[in-house]
Short mmCIF file of C-alpha atoms and ligand atoms in Angstrom, two decimals:
data_model
loop_
_atom_site.label_atom_id
_atom_site.label_comp_id
_atom_site.label_asym_id
_atom_site.label_seq_id
_atom_site.Cartn_x
_atom_site.Cartn_y
_atom_site.Cartn_z
CA MET A 1 28.41 4.17 -12.41
CA PRO A 2 27.58 6.87 -9.83
CA SER A 3 28.79 4.95 -6.57
CA PRO A 4 30.56 1.66 -5.83
CA GLN A 5 28.58 -1.42 -5.12
CA MET A 6 27.17 -1.37 -1.53
CA VAL A 7 28.49 -4.39 0.31
CA MET A 8 28.21 -5.63 3.97
CA TYR A 9 30.47 -8.04 5.62
CA GLU A 10 30.26 -10.25 8.82
CA ASP A 11 32.68 -8.18 10.79
CA GLU A 12 31.04 -4.78 10.25
CA TYR A 13 27.61 -6.16 10.61
CA LYS A 14 28.33 -7.29 14.18
CA LYS A 15 29.95 -4.13 14.98
CA ILE A 16 26.95 -2.20 13.57
CA ASN A 17 24.47 -4.38 15.28
CA HIS A 18 26.45 -3.85 18.52
CA ILE A 19 26.19 -0.20 18.18
CA ILE A 20 22.40 -0.07 17.39
CA GLU A 21 21.56 -2.56 20.26
CA LYS A 22 23.41 -0.38 22.73
CA LEU A 23 21.31 2.69 21.20
CA LEU A 24 18.22 0.90 21.57
CA ARG A 25 18.73 0.36 25.18
CA GLU A 26 20.20 3.76 26.01
CA ALA A 27 17.50 5.65 24.16
CA ASN A 28 14.78 3.61 25.76
CA SER A 29 13.40 2.99 22.20
CA LYS A 30 11.30 0.03 20.89
CA VAL A 31 12.77 -0.45 17.59
CA ILE A 32 15.85 0.69 15.59
CA PHE A 33 16.40 0.14 11.81
CA LEU A 34 19.30 0.98 9.55
CA VAL A 35 18.40 1.67 5.80
CA ASP A 36 20.31 2.11 2.90
CA LYS A 37 19.35 5.43 1.05
CA ASN A 38 18.06 3.36 -1.84
CA GLY A 39 15.58 1.70 0.42
CA GLN A 40 17.12 -1.59 1.28
CA LEU A 41 17.11 -2.56 4.86
CA ILE A 42 20.62 -3.03 6.43
CA SER A 43 19.60 -4.23 9.82
CA GLY A 44 17.17 -3.87 12.64
CA VAL A 45 16.95 -4.41 16.33
CA GLY A 46 14.26 -4.48 19.01
CA GLU A 47 10.56 -5.52 18.19
CA THR A 48 11.37 -5.78 14.65
CA GLU A 49 8.95 -8.73 14.23
CA ARG A 50 5.91 -6.37 14.84
CA PHE A 51 6.71 -4.44 11.66
CA ASP A 52 6.79 -5.01 8.04
CA THR A 53 10.48 -4.10 7.80
CA THR A 54 10.81 -4.18 3.96
CA SER A 55 7.90 -1.73 3.59
CA LEU A 56 9.06 0.37 6.31
CA ALA A 57 12.73 0.54 4.79
CA SER A 58 11.47 1.46 1.32
CA LEU A 59 9.13 4.25 2.63
CA THR A 60 11.74 5.60 4.77
CA ALA A 61 14.07 5.96 1.92
CA GLY A 62 11.37 7.56 -0.16
CA ASN A 63 10.66 10.04 2.64
CA ILE A 64 14.34 10.94 2.98
CA ALA A 65 14.51 11.33 -0.77
CA ALA A 66 11.40 13.34 -0.98
CA THR A 67 12.57 15.86 1.91
CA GLY A 68 16.00 16.04 0.32
CA GLY A 69 14.51 17.01 -2.87
CA LEU A 70 12.50 19.80 -0.77
CA ALA A 71 15.70 20.87 0.95
CA LYS A 72 17.48 21.41 -2.35
CA LEU A 73 14.39 23.55 -3.76
CA ILE A 74 14.99 26.05 -0.83
CA GLY A 75 18.80 25.91 -0.86
CA GLU A 76 19.54 23.68 1.92
CA LYS A 77 21.89 20.61 1.35
CA GLU A 78 19.33 18.19 3.18
CA PHE A 79 17.56 17.90 6.14
CA SER A 80 19.59 15.52 8.23
CA ILE A 81 16.92 15.02 10.86
CA LEU A 82 13.21 14.26 10.52
CA PHE A 83 10.82 13.75 13.31
CA HIS A 84 7.39 12.44 13.12
CA GLU A 85 5.17 12.55 16.08
CA GLY A 86 2.27 10.08 16.75
CA GLU A 87 -0.22 9.60 19.40
CA LYS A 88 1.68 6.76 20.91
CA ASP A 89 4.70 6.10 18.90
CA ASN A 90 7.29 8.64 17.41
CA LEU A 91 9.71 8.12 14.60
CA HIS A 92 13.23 9.93 14.54
CA ILE A 93 14.89 9.68 11.35
CA SER A 94 18.30 10.68 10.76
CA ILE A 95 21.24 10.37 7.87
CA VAL A 96 24.31 8.79 9.05
CA GLY A 97 27.56 9.35 7.28
CA GLY A 98 25.61 10.93 4.28
CA ARG A 99 24.64 7.56 2.89
CA VAL A 100 22.78 5.37 5.50
CA ILE A 101 19.43 6.31 7.21
CA LEU A 102 18.88 5.50 11.04
CA VAL A 103 15.32 5.11 12.20
CA VAL A 104 14.44 5.04 15.87
CA LEU A 105 11.06 4.33 16.91
CA PHE A 106 9.94 5.34 20.73
CA ASP A 107 7.18 5.83 22.83
CA SER A 108 6.44 7.98 25.98
CA ARG A 109 9.00 5.88 28.01
CA SER A 110 11.51 7.85 26.27
CA SER A 111 11.78 11.56 24.95
CA LEU A 112 13.01 13.41 21.91
CA GLY A 113 15.84 14.93 23.69
CA LEU A 114 17.32 11.71 25.04
CA VAL A 115 16.68 10.11 21.62
CA ARG A 116 18.57 13.02 19.74
CA LEU A 117 21.25 12.96 22.36
CA ARG A 118 22.06 9.03 22.03
CA VAL A 119 21.58 9.09 18.11
CA LYS A 120 24.33 11.83 18.02
CA LYS A 121 26.87 9.56 19.71
CA ALA A 122 25.97 6.26 17.84
CA SER A 123 25.83 8.11 14.53
CA GLU A 124 29.63 8.92 15.10
CA GLU A 125 30.46 5.42 15.62
CA LEU A 126 28.29 4.25 12.74
CA THR A 127 29.81 6.80 10.46
CA ALA A 128 33.29 5.54 11.08
CA ILE A 129 32.35 1.75 10.25
CA PHE A 130 30.49 2.90 7.05
CA ASP A 131 33.36 4.85 5.82
CA GLY A 132 35.44 1.82 6.18
CA LEU A 133 32.99 -0.43 4.41
CA LEU A 134 32.87 2.23 1.63
CA LYS A 135 36.83 2.29 1.25
CA ARG A 136 36.83 -1.44 1.37
CA ALA A 137 34.29 -1.55 -1.47
CA GLU A 138 36.22 0.93 -3.57
CA GLU A 139 39.46 -1.11 -3.08
CA LYS A 140 37.61 -4.27 -4.17
CA GLU A 141 36.10 -2.48 -7.18
CA LYS A 142 39.82 -1.57 -8.20
CA SER A 143 41.60 -4.83 -7.68
CA SER A 144 39.46 -7.12 -9.84
CA ASP A 145 40.45 -10.17 -8.03
CA SER A 146 37.71 -11.30 -6.01
CA GLU A 147 36.05 -14.05 -4.06
CA PHE A 148 32.86 -12.61 -5.47
CA PRO A 149 30.40 -15.18 -5.25
CA PHE A 150 28.45 -14.27 -8.50
CA ALA A 151 31.31 -14.70 -10.86
CA GLU A 152 30.24 -18.25 -11.43
CA ILE A 153 26.61 -17.74 -11.98
CA THR A 154 25.14 -19.93 -14.78
CA ASP A 155 22.08 -19.40 -17.01
CA ASP A 156 20.49 -22.27 -15.06
CA ASP A 157 21.00 -20.56 -11.75
CA ILE A 158 18.84 -17.63 -13.09
CA ASP A 159 16.42 -19.77 -14.89
CA ASN A 160 15.72 -21.48 -11.61
CA LEU A 161 14.68 -18.45 -9.82
CA PHE A 162 11.68 -18.04 -12.07
CA ARG A 163 10.61 -21.78 -11.82
CA MET B 1 22.91 -0.04 -6.88
CA SER B 2 22.52 -3.53 -5.90
CA PHE B 3 23.44 -4.26 -2.14
CA ILE B 4 25.27 -7.25 -1.42
CA ASN B 5 25.15 -8.54 2.33
CA TYR B 6 27.87 -11.21 3.13
CA ALA B 7 26.69 -11.21 6.68
CA SER B 8 23.04 -12.16 6.18
CA ARG B 9 23.85 -13.66 2.55
CA GLU B 10 21.33 -11.51 0.77
CA ILE B 11 21.46 -9.57 -2.51
CA ASN B 12 19.09 -6.86 -3.28
CA CYS B 13 18.41 -5.46 -6.75
CA LYS B 14 16.31 -2.43 -7.71
CA ILE B 15 14.16 -2.52 -10.98
CA VAL B 16 12.35 0.51 -12.01
CA TYR B 17 9.39 0.53 -14.48
CA TYR B 18 9.51 3.76 -16.46
CA GLY B 19 6.74 5.01 -19.09
CA PRO B 20 4.29 7.73 -19.81
CA GLY B 21 1.16 8.18 -17.85
CA LEU B 22 -1.49 5.39 -18.02
CA CYS B 23 0.90 2.94 -20.08
CA GLY B 24 0.37 0.26 -17.46
CA LYS B 25 3.34 0.44 -15.05
CA THR B 26 1.27 -0.07 -12.04
CA THR B 27 -0.72 -2.78 -13.82
CA ASN B 28 2.52 -4.70 -14.46
CA LEU B 29 3.24 -4.63 -10.75
CA GLN B 30 -0.41 -5.76 -9.64
CA PHE B 31 -0.18 -8.58 -11.90
CA VAL B 32 3.14 -9.75 -10.54
CA TYR B 33 1.91 -9.51 -7.18
CA ASN B 34 -1.27 -11.34 -7.86
CA LYS B 35 0.42 -14.24 -9.43
CA THR B 36 3.36 -14.56 -6.94
CA ALA B 37 3.34 -17.23 -4.08
CA PRO B 38 2.84 -15.50 -0.56
CA GLU B 39 6.13 -16.55 0.69
CA ALA B 40 8.02 -15.01 -2.29
CA LYS B 41 6.49 -11.57 -1.91
CA GLY B 42 6.16 -8.63 0.43
CA LYS B 43 3.49 -6.23 0.65
CA MET B 44 2.62 -4.01 -2.31
CA ILE B 45 2.73 -0.41 -1.62
CA SER B 46 1.24 2.14 -3.76
CA LEU B 47 1.40 5.92 -3.25
CA ALA B 48 -1.39 7.16 -5.51
CA THR B 49 -3.80 9.80 -5.87
CA GLU B 50 -7.46 9.35 -5.31
CA THR B 51 -7.96 8.45 -8.99
CA GLU B 52 -5.33 5.71 -8.82
CA ARG B 53 -2.66 7.56 -10.73
CA THR B 54 0.78 6.89 -9.22
CA LEU B 55 1.67 10.00 -6.98
CA PHE B 56 5.11 8.85 -5.85
CA PHE B 57 5.96 5.27 -6.56
CA ASP B 58 4.57 1.60 -6.21
CA PHE B 59 6.87 -0.75 -4.49
CA LEU B 60 6.84 -4.59 -4.66
CA PRO B 61 9.50 -6.70 -3.04
CA LEU B 62 10.11 -10.08 -4.55
CA ALA B 63 12.31 -12.81 -2.81
CA LEU B 64 12.73 -15.34 -5.59
CA GLY B 65 15.29 -17.83 -4.48
CA GLU B 66 18.85 -18.46 -3.91
CA ILE B 67 21.75 -18.24 -6.09
CA LYS B 68 25.34 -19.46 -4.81
CA GLY B 69 23.65 -19.60 -1.40
CA PHE B 70 22.69 -15.81 -1.43
CA LYS B 71 18.88 -15.01 -1.10
CA THR B 72 18.23 -12.99 -4.35
CA ARG B 73 15.72 -10.23 -3.86
CA PHE B 74 14.29 -7.77 -6.34
CA HIS B 75 12.70 -4.49 -5.42
CA LEU B 76 10.39 -3.43 -8.08
CA TYR B 77 9.34 0.29 -8.29
CA THR B 78 7.35 2.31 -10.79
CA VAL B 79 7.53 5.89 -11.37
CA PRO B 80 4.70 8.34 -11.93
CA GLY B 81 4.20 8.81 -15.50
CA GLN B 82 2.55 12.12 -15.55
CA VAL B 83 4.88 14.75 -16.97
CA PHE B 84 4.68 17.10 -14.01
CA TYR B 85 6.00 14.47 -11.41
CA ASP B 86 9.44 14.71 -12.86
CA ALA B 87 11.12 15.46 -9.48
CA SER B 88 9.67 12.29 -8.20
CA ARG B 89 10.88 10.21 -11.08
CA LYS B 90 14.51 11.34 -10.51
CA LEU B 91 14.39 10.35 -6.92
CA ILE B 92 13.05 6.95 -7.73
CA LEU B 93 15.88 6.27 -10.24
CA LYS B 94 18.51 6.75 -7.68
CA GLY B 95 20.37 3.50 -7.11
CA VAL B 96 18.62 1.63 -10.03
CA ASP B 97 20.10 -1.63 -11.28
CA GLY B 98 17.80 -2.03 -14.29
CA VAL B 99 14.99 -0.31 -16.08
CA VAL B 100 11.85 -1.57 -17.85
CA PHE B 101 10.37 1.00 -20.32
CA VAL B 102 6.78 0.28 -20.57
CA ALA B 103 5.31 1.68 -23.94
CA ASP B 104 1.66 2.43 -24.68
CA SER B 105 1.00 0.69 -28.08
CA GLN B 106 -1.99 3.20 -28.82
CA GLU B 107 -1.45 5.42 -31.84
CA GLU B 108 -2.25 8.49 -30.01
CA ARG B 109 0.33 7.66 -27.35
CA ILE B 110 3.30 7.57 -29.60
CA ASP B 111 4.63 11.01 -28.88
CA ALA B 112 4.18 10.30 -25.10
CA ASN B 113 6.18 7.40 -25.32
CA ILE B 114 8.93 9.19 -27.26
CA GLU B 115 8.92 11.98 -24.66
CA SER B 116 8.94 9.65 -21.76
CA LEU B 117 12.12 7.65 -23.09
CA ASP B 118 13.76 11.06 -23.84
CA ASN B 119 12.94 11.91 -20.18
CA LEU B 120 14.40 8.56 -18.79
CA ASN B 121 17.58 9.39 -20.75
CA ILE B 122 17.99 12.67 -19.35
CA ASN B 123 17.13 11.80 -15.73
CA LEU B 124 19.73 8.88 -15.83
CA LYS B 125 22.52 10.99 -17.32
CA GLU B 126 21.86 13.68 -14.67
CA GLN B 127 22.85 10.94 -12.14
CA GLY B 128 25.73 9.67 -14.09
CA TYR B 129 24.02 6.61 -15.50
CA ASP B 130 24.10 5.71 -19.05
CA LEU B 131 21.18 3.97 -20.41
CA ASN B 132 23.20 2.10 -23.17
CA ARG B 133 25.38 0.56 -20.31
CA LEU B 134 22.32 -0.28 -17.83
CA PRO B 135 20.41 -3.29 -17.98
CA PHE B 136 17.46 -2.32 -20.02
CA VAL B 137 14.39 -3.90 -21.67
CA VAL B 138 11.21 -2.64 -23.58
CA GLN B 139 7.70 -3.62 -23.25
CA TYR B 140 5.13 -2.75 -25.75
CA ASN B 141 1.95 -2.88 -23.67
CA LYS B 142 -1.81 -2.67 -24.47
CA ARG B 143 -1.45 -5.08 -27.59
CA ASP B 144 -5.09 -6.13 -26.97
CA LEU B 145 -6.50 -2.77 -28.20
CA PRO B 146 -7.68 -2.00 -31.79
CA ASN B 147 -5.88 1.16 -32.47
CA ILE B 148 -2.25 0.20 -32.14
CA VAL B 149 1.00 0.94 -33.77
CA SER B 150 2.75 -1.92 -35.31
CA VAL B 151 5.68 -3.56 -33.25
CA GLU B 152 8.19 -2.58 -36.14
CA GLU B 153 7.41 1.01 -35.87
CA LEU B 154 7.46 0.93 -32.02
CA ARG B 155 10.75 -0.71 -32.07
CA ARG B 156 11.94 1.74 -34.54
CA GLU B 157 11.13 4.71 -32.34
CA LEU B 158 11.88 3.38 -28.96
CA ASN B 159 14.27 0.54 -29.29
CA PRO B 160 17.01 1.50 -31.68
CA ALA B 161 19.59 -0.35 -29.49
CA ASN B 162 17.86 -3.47 -30.02
CA VAL B 163 17.49 -4.43 -26.28
CA PRO B 164 15.35 -7.43 -25.37
CA ASP B 165 11.61 -6.34 -25.98
CA PHE B 166 8.24 -7.71 -25.52
CA GLU B 167 4.73 -7.45 -26.42
CA ALA B 168 2.25 -7.42 -23.58
CA CYS B 169 -1.01 -6.85 -22.15
CA ALA B 170 -0.71 -6.04 -18.52
CA THR B 171 -4.31 -6.46 -17.62
CA THR B 172 -4.26 -10.21 -18.57
CA GLY B 173 -0.59 -10.54 -17.66
CA GLU B 174 0.55 -11.56 -21.12
CA GLY B 175 4.29 -10.73 -21.50
CA VAL B 176 4.46 -9.44 -18.02
CA PHE B 177 6.48 -12.15 -16.39
CA GLU B 178 8.72 -12.47 -19.57
CA THR B 179 9.65 -8.81 -19.31
CA LEU B 180 10.36 -9.17 -15.46
CA LYS B 181 12.51 -12.23 -16.22
CA ALA B 182 14.46 -10.63 -18.89
CA ILE B 183 15.43 -7.52 -17.02
CA ALA B 184 16.33 -9.86 -13.85
CA LYS B 185 18.47 -11.84 -15.96
CA LEU B 186 20.32 -8.91 -17.54
CA ILE B 187 20.87 -7.44 -13.86
CA LEU B 188 22.33 -10.75 -12.71
CA ILE B 189 24.55 -11.05 -15.64
CA ASP B 190 25.75 -7.49 -14.98
CA LEU B 191 26.62 -8.67 -11.43
CA LYS B 192 28.42 -11.66 -12.62
CA LYS B 193 30.79 -9.34 -14.20
CA GLY B 194 31.48 -8.03 -10.82
CA LYS B 195 31.34 -4.44 -12.00
N1 GTP C 1 -6.76 -2.60 -22.49
C1 GTP C 1 -5.58 -2.65 -21.89
N2 GTP C 1 -5.54 -1.78 -20.76
C2 GTP C 1 -4.65 -1.72 -19.90
C3 GTP C 1 -3.49 -2.56 -20.09
N3 GTP C 1 -2.41 -2.16 -19.21
C4 GTP C 1 -3.02 -1.30 -18.35
N4 GTP C 1 -4.31 -0.94 -18.67
C5 GTP C 1 -5.15 0.12 -18.12
O1 GTP C 1 -4.63 1.39 -18.27
C6 GTP C 1 -4.95 2.18 -17.20
C7 GTP C 1 -3.81 2.64 -16.54
O2 GTP C 1 -2.99 1.77 -15.97
P1 GTP C 1 -1.76 2.01 -14.87
O3 GTP C 1 -1.08 0.60 -14.70
O4 GTP C 1 -2.49 2.54 -13.72
O5 GTP C 1 -0.97 3.03 -15.70
P2 GTP C 1 0.43 3.55 -15.09
O6 GTP C 1 1.47 3.58 -16.16
O7 GTP C 1 0.80 3.16 -13.62
O8 GTP C 1 0.06 5.21 -14.81
P3 GTP C 1 0.66 6.45 -13.95
O9 GTP C 1 0.71 5.86 -12.65
O10 GTP C 1 -0.15 7.58 -14.20
O11 GTP C 1 1.95 6.58 -14.41
C8 GTP C 1 -5.75 1.30 -16.20
O12 GTP C 1 -7.15 1.58 -16.28
C9 GTP C 1 -5.29 -0.13 -16.61
O13 GTP C 1 -6.40 -1.18 -16.41
C10 GTP C 1 -3.38 -3.43 -21.40
O14 GTP C 1 -2.48 -4.12 -21.65
N5 GTP C 1 -4.52 -3.31 -21.99
MG1 MG C 2 0.99 3.95 -11.86
#
């Protein structure tokens, strides 16, 4: 398989949320999402209930994938920052640590310059955490011992999902 | 690549519906969407052309229930089947946990099916996957039409490895949930191995 299982643990989750909450305040933004490159939402802070976060995550990942494809066509590695300007709200989308997508939604109470500045700082902190997570996942994969919750799945468990 | 979140106790898996243009991939998702209880599904997103051909992907998130205290979510995607959208198909296969190949049973589409399956193999290989090792099921769709190829012949051409396969009519929904259930099961069994 191409890359190890993506996992998230309590400790790292708390640290990540702490960082994006700080970013939310310091960048004067409305909502911040972290999305896996495969389109799965990792976390969100701010006015998240106003948005369909699952759709947002999938479309963001599709967007990054499509522009990444464009980048390769013109000989770039990837476009690490995307900016979409709306009438009221703007989206700043960036890639963190090569693997995770950071989405910042902000309006005229903030500015692109400020968002860019704060995102840069937060990205460094987030990268460190995601690198650690990746290492942990790789080690887990090697050592077959695990408190892996799905080792004990039964056929009944699976059938019950489709009742 | 499934994503296990121990903090929010969730597990997310990605299922991709693959197959030639007009074989009924989008129709499969629409049927699942229509028949799933509101609390178990999210919005269905279709990035389509004005003539309802898939342009980039369809997306349907399902939250079916819990296993061992983990919320189990399946993210269903379709690819655009038209040959010239190959770049988009490659993107959508990224991070896939299981594939449903939807075949069009009509006689005149047999070559299109074979070509699409070959394309699936190539695109998976390019990303380091092996279709023989990936959860994979086949659906023979459009069984309601008159000019169809027998299941035996389709099986010979499209399912030599003898993975689970199903006859279907996606417009009426026949076989649609059987197919989904089968791929979900294979994915969960794969997880069980803790690969
Ligand atoms: N008779 C019949 N028609 C079907 C069946 N499944 C799908 N169709 C029809 O076939 C046409 C194409 O279906 P779609 O689901 O849009 O096909 P698709 O595979 O998503 O096509 P692309 O997006 O171009 O890749 C539609 O008009 C459907 O109503 C079936 O089982 N029987
Ligand atoms: Mg379609």
